[in-house]
Structure formats: structure tokens, C-alpha cells
Amino acid sequence: MLSFKCSDVGFDCNYTVTEDNDAEIMKKVMEHGKRDHNLNSNDFTPSLIDNIRGKMQKVEDN
Ligand SMILES: [Zn+2]
């Protein structure tokens, strides 16, 4: 499992997401960004996506 915190890429936001893999997290983060931060697809630049991937943390599932 991987988790991601929105605040780790600079938003003043307490959103976190935990999913099986980075593709699922990206999907959820893009939905969240569009809904809660008024982002659109063009705002998810390769550098933002790299930044998001770099902030994902491994979570042990018990
Ligand atoms: Zn957020």
C-alpha cells in the first residue's frame, strides 16, 4: 500500500489517500484536486505528477 498527503505538495489541506499502487493514488488525487482545489487536467503537469509520486509513502498492511 502507498499513501499520499495533499499537504506534502504545498496545499493547506488535510486530505490523505491510501491505495494499493501509485496509479490508483494519482487517480484519486486528480479527482480531489479538481473537486477541492479547482484544478483541471492541465494543472497536473509532469513536474507536479513527479512531485506527487515522490511524496508517496509506503504503508505496511497488516
Ligand atoms: Zn487537497
Short mmCIF file of C-alpha atoms and ligand atoms in Angstrom, two decimals, residues 6-7 11-15 32-33 36-37, ligand 1:
data_model
loop_
_atom_site.label_atom_id
_atom_site.label_comp_id
_atom_site.label_asym_id
_atom_site.label_seq_id
_atom_site.Cartn_x
_atom_site.Cartn_y
_atom_site.Cartn_z
CA CYS A 6 -2.05 16.67 -0.14
CA SER A 7 -0.19 18.99 2.24
CA PHE A 11 -1.67 22.70 -0.25
CA ASP A 12 -3.17 23.84 3.03
CA CYS A 13 -5.32 20.73 3.11
CA ASN A 14 -5.74 17.66 5.31
CA TYR A 15 -6.64 15.26 2.51
CA HIS A 32 -9.54 15.52 -5.30
CA GLY A 33 -7.57 18.35 -6.93
CA ASP A 36 -11.42 20.69 -3.88
CA HIS A 37 -8.70 22.87 -5.42
ZN ZN B 1 -6.02 18.87 -1.09
#
